[in-house]
Tab-separated table of C-alpha atoms in Angstrom:
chain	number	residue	atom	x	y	z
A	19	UNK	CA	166.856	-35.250	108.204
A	20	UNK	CA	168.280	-35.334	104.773
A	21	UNK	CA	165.103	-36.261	103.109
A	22	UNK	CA	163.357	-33.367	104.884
A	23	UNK	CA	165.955	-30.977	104.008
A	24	UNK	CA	165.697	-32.009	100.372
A	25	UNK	CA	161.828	-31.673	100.135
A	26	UNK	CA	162.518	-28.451	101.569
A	27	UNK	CA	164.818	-27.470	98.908
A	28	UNK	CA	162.468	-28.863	96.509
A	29	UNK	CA	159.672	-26.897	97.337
A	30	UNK	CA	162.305	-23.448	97.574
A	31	UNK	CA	162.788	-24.557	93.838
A	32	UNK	CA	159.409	-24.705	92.866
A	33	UNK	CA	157.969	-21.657	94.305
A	34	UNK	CA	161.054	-19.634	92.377
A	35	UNK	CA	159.812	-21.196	89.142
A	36	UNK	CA	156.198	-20.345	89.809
A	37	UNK	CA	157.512	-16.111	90.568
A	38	UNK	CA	159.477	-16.027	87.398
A	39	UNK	CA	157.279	-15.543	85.003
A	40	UNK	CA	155.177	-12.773	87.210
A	41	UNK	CA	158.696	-11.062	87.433
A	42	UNK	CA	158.975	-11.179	83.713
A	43	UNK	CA	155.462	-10.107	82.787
A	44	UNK	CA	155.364	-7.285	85.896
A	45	UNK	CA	159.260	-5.782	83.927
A	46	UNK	CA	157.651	-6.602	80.695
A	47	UNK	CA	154.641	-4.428	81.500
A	48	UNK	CA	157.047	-1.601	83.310
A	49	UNK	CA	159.096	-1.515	79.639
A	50	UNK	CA	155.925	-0.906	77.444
A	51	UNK	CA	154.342	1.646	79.354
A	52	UNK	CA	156.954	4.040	78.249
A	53	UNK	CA	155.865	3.667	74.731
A	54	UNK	CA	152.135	4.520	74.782
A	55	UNK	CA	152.630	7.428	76.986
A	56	UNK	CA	152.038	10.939	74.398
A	57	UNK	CA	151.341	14.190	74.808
A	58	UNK	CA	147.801	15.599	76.191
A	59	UNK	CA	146.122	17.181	73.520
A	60	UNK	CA	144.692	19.950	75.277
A	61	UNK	CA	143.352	23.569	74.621
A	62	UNK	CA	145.834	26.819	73.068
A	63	UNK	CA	145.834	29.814	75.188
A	64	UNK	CA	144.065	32.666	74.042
A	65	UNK	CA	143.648	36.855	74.420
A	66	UNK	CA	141.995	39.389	72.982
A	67	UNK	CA	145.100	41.643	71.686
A	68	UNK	CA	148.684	42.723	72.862
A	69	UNK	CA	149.759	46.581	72.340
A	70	UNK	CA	153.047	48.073	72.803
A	71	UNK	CA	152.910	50.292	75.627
A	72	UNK	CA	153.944	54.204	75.749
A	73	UNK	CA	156.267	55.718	78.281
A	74	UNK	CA	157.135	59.477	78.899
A	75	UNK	CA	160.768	58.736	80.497
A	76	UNK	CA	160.354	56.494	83.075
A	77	UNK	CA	156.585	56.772	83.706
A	78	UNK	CA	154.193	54.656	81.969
A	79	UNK	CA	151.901	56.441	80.045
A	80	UNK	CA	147.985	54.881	80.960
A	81	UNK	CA	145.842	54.759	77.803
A	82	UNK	CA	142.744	54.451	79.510
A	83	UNK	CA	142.892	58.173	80.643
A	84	UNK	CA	144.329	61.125	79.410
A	85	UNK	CA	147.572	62.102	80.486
A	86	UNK	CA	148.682	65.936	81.889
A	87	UNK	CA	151.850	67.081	80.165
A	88	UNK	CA	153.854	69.901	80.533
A	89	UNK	CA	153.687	72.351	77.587
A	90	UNK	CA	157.714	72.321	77.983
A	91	UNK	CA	158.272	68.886	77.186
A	92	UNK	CA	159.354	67.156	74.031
A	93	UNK	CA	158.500	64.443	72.138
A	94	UNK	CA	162.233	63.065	72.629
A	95	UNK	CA	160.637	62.362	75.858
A	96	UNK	CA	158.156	59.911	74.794
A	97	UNK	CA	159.519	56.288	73.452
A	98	UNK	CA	157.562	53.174	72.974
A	99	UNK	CA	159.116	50.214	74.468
A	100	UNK	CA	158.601	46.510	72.780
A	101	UNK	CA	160.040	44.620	75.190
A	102	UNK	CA	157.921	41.182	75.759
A	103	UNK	CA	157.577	41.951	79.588
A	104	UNK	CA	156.281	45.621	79.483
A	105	UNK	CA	153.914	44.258	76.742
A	106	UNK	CA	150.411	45.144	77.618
A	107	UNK	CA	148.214	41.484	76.701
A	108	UNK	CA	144.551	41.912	77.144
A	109	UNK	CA	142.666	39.574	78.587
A	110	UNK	CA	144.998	36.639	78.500
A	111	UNK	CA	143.244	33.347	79.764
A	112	UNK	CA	143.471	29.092	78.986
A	113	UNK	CA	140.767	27.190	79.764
A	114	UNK	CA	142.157	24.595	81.456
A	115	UNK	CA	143.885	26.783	83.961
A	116	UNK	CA	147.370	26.478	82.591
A	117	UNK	CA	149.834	28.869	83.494
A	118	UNK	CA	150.001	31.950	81.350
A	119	UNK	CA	153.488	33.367	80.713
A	120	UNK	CA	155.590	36.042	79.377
A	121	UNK	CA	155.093	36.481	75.485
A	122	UNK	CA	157.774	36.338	73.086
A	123	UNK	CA	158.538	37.784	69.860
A	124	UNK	CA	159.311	35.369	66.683
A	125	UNK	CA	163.098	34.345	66.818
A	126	UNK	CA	163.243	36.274	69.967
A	127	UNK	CA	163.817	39.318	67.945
A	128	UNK	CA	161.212	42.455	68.048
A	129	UNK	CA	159.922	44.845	65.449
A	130	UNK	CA	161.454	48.466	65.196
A	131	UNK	CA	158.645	50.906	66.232
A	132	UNK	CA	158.733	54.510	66.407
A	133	UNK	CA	155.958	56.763	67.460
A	134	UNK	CA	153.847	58.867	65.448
A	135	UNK	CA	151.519	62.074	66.109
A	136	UNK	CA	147.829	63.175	65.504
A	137	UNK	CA	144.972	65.256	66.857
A	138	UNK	CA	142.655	63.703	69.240
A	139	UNK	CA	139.837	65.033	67.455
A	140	UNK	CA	140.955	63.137	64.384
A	141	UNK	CA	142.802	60.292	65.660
A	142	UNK	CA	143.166	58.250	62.212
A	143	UNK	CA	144.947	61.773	60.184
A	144	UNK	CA	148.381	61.460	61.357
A	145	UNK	CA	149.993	65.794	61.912
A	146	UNK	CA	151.671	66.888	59.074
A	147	UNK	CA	154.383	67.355	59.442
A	148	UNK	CA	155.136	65.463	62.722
A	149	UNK	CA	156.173	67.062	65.513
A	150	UNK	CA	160.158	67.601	66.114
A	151	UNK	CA	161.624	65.441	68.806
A	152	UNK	CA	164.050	67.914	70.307
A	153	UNK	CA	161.160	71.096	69.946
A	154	UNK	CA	159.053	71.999	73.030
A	155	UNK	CA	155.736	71.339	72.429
A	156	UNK	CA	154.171	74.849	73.006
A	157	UNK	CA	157.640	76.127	70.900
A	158	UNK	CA	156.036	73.996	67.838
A	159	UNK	CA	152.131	75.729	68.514
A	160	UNK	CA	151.359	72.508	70.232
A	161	UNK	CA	150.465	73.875	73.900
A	162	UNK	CA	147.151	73.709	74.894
A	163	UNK	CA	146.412	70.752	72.192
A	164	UNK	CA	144.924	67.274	73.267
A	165	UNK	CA	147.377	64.583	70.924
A	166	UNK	CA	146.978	60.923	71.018
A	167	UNK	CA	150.733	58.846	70.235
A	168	UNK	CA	151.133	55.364	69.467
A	169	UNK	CA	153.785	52.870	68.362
A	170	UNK	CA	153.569	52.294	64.519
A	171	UNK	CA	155.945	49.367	63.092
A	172	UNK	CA	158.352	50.394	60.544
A	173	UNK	CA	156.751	49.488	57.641
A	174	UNK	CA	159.814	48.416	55.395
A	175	UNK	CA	160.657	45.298	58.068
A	176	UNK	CA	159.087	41.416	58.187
A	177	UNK	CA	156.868	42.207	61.129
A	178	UNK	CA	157.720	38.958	63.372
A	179	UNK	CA	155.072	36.981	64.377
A	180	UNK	CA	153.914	37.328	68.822
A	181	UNK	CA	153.415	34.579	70.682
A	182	UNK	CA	151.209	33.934	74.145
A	183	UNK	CA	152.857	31.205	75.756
A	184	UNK	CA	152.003	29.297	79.418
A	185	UNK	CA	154.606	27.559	81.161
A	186	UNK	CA	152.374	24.663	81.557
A	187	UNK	CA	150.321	22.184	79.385
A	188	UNK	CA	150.077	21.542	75.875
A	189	UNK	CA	149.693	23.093	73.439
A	190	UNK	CA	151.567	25.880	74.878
A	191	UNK	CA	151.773	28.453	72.703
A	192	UNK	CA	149.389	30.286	70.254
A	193	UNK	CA	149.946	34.022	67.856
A	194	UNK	CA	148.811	37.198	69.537
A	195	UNK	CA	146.793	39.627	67.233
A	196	UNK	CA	149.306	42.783	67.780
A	197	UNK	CA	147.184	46.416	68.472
A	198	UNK	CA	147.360	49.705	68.496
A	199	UNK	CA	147.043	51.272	71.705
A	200	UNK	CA	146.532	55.123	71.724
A	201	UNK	CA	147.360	57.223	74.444
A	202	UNK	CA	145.662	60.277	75.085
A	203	UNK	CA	148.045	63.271	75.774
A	204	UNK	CA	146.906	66.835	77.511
A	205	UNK	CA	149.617	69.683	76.271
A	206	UNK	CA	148.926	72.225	79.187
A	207	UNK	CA	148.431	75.700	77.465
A	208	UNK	CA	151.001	78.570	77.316
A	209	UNK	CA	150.990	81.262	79.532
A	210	UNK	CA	150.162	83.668	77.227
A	211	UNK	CA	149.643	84.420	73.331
A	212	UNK	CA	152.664	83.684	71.431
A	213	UNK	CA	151.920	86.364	68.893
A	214	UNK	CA	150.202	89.263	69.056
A	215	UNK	CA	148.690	91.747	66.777
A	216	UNK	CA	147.667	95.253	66.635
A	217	UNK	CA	146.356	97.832	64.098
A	218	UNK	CA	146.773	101.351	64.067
A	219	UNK	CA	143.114	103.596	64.538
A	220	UNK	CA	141.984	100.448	66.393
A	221	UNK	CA	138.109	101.046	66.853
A	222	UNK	CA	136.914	99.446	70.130
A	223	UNK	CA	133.641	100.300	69.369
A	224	UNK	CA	133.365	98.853	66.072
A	225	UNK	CA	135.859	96.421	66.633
A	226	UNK	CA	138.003	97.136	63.397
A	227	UNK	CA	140.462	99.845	62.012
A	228	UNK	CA	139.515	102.296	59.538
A	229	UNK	CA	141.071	103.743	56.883
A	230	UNK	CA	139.680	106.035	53.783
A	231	UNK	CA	139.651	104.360	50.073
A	232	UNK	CA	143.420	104.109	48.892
A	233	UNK	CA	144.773	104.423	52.611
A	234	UNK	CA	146.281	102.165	54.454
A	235	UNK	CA	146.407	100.544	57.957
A	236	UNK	CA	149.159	99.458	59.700
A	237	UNK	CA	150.118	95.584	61.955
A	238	UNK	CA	152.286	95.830	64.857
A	239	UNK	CA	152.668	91.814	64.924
A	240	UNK	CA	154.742	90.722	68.562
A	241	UNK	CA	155.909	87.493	68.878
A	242	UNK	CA	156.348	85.499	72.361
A	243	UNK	CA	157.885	82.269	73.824
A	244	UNK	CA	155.713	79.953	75.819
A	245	UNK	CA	155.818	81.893	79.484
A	246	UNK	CA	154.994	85.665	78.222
A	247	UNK	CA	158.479	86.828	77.496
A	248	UNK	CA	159.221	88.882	73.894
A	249	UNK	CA	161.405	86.746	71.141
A	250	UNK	CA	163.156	87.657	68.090
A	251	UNK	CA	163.703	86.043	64.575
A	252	UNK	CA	160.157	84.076	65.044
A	253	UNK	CA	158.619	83.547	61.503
A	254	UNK	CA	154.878	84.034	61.222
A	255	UNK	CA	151.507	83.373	59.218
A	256	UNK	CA	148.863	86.011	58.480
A	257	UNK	CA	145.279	84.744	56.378
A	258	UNK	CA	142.412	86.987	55.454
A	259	UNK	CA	138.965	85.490	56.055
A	260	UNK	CA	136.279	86.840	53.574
A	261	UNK	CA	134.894	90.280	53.451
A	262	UNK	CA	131.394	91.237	53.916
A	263	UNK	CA	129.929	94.648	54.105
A	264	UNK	CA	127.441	95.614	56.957
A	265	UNK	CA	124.697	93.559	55.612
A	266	UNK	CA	126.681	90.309	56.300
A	267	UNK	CA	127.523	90.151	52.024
A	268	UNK	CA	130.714	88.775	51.191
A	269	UNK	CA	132.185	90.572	48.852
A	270	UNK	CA	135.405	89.380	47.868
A	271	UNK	CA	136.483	91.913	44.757
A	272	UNK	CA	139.386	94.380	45.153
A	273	UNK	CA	141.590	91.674	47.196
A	274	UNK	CA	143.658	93.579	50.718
A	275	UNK	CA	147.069	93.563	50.020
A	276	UNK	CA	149.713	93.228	53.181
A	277	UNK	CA	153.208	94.939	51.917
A	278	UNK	CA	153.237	93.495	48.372
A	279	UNK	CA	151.556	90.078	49.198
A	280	UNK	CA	148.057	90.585	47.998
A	281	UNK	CA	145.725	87.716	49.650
A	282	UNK	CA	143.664	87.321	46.634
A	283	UNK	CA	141.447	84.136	48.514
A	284	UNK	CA	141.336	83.367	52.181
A	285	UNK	CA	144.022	80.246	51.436
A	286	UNK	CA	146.275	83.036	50.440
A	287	UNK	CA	149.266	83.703	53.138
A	288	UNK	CA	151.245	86.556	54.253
A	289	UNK	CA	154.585	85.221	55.444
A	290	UNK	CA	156.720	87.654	57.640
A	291	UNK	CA	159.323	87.246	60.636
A	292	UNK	CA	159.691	89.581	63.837
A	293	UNK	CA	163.308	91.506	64.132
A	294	UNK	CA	165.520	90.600	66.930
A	295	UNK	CA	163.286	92.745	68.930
A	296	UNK	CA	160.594	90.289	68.646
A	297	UNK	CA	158.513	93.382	66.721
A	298	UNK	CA	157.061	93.317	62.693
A	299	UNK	CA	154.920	95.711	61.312
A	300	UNK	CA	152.727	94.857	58.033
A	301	UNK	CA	151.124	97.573	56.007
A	302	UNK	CA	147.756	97.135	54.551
A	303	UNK	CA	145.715	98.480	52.025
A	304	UNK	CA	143.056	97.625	49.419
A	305	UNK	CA	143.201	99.491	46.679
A	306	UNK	CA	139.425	100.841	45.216
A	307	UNK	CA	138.412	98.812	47.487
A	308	UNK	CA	134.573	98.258	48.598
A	309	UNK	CA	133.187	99.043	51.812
A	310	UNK	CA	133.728	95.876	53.506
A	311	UNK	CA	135.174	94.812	56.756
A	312	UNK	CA	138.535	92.335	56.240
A	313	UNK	CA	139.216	89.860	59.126
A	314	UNK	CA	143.053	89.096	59.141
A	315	UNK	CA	144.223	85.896	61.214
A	316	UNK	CA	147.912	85.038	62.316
A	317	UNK	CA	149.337	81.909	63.478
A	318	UNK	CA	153.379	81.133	64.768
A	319	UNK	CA	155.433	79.483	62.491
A	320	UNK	CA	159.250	78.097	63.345
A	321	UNK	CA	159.827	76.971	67.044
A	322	UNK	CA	160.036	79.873	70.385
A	323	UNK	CA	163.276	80.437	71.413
A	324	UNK	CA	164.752	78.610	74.434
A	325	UNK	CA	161.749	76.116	74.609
């Protein structure tokens, strides 16, 4: 029984020897896997632009269609916000379906933007002056305008670089091509004129007032605030255009002269301001002057009072 026991621990004996070295190859194998493992060199993700959106308050302002706004509110209203959530990325995509995430701004810091003003009709000619921030839109002539607003970088700073980012794969990041997206704005109009003028010996017929050579005419000029009601102390424009006798012939000589402003071209302004009454009148004349019809013009200038 002996001999049987030790042929049995014989055989125990070599059947460990003949494992080992399939232990040691299978750990050695588990050990060097670790060091040829790298990272997938795969495909950066890509999008056509980002743009900073536009918000009046709360309300998100949609550039794709033009937006109704009150011809009360101000442009303190309107802000542009730079945060890298409300960031508006267009068409954002990876091609091998990795997950696209939130961008983020170059050491996590973002540019200083403030918004700036023009005409729709000539969206690259930034107003001039810009509008006021704490002014009424229709109290600054604005009302009934179409404007277009966008976020413009302050031009002094480093603009930091923008990142697209997905929270999966590699490469994972790649720099966003930074936009600017216009919005469209709709100023509703005022109710009413906000200045108004009249001429003494108003002709309805001929649509003028007439006077004899070396007499004179006189404005009534009424200024307004944006719903109808009469305001004081409101500064105000008045332009010639040019002269032309009944044939249609300009005929500039002999310039008309309003109080002692003489508007010797049609660039030429008369600058006056209403009394507390919201009332100005503005005499004309044209001294020698040639039988020719003068146009006069007026425009607000300075802000309507309580708007």
């Amino acid at each position: 029984m002996s001999l049987t026991l030790n042929k049995i621990l014989v055989l125990c004996a070599l059947l460990i020897s003949a494992m080992l070295p399939g232990w040691s190859w299978a750990e050695s194998a588990w050990q060097d896997s670790s060091d040829t493992v790298g990272e997938f060199n795969g495909t950066v993700p890509t999008a056509d632009s980002a743009s900073i959106p536009v918000y009046q308050g709360s309300v998100f302002l949609d550039p794709a269609k033009t937006n109704e706004v009150a011809f009360t509110a101000k442009p303190s209203e309107f802000s542009a916000d730079v945060s890298v959530s409300k960031l508006l990325v267009t068409n954002p995509q990876d091609r091998e379906g990795d997950i696209i995430a939130t961008p983020r701004w170059e050491n996590q810091t973002p540019p200083t933007v403030s918004l700036v003003w023009a005409d729709a009709a000539t969206p690259d000619t930034l107003l001039d002056p810009q509008p006021v921030a704490d002014r009424s839109f229709c109290a600054q002539g604005l009302a009934g305008r179409s404007l277009i607003a966008w976020a413009q970088p302050d031009p002094q700073q480093t603009m930091p670089l923008l990142y697209l980012l997905t929270s999966t794969g590699y490469p994972y990041e790649s720099v966003l091509t930074l936009a600017d997206q216009k919005v469209t704005l709709k100023i509703a109009p005022a109710q009413g004129d906000l200045i108004s003028v009249s001429a003494a010996g108003y002709d309805e017929s001929s649509g003028a007032a007439k006077t004899t050579v070396g007499g004179s005419i006189t404005l009534t000029v009424t200024t307004k605030d944006c719903v109808g009601n009469v305001v004081g102390n409101i500064p105000f424009v008045i332009k010639r255009k040019d002269a032309e006798n009944r044939q249609g012939v300009v005929n500039n000589t002999a310039p008309v002269k309003l109080g002692t402003t003489e508007l010797t071209t049609t660039a030429t302004e008369y600058r006056g301001t209403t009394d507390a009454n919201g009332v100005a009148t503005v005499t004309v004349t044209q001294a020698n002057g040639p039988w020719c019809k003068n146009a006069v013009g007026r425009e607000p200038r300075g802000y309507c009072s309580g708007q």
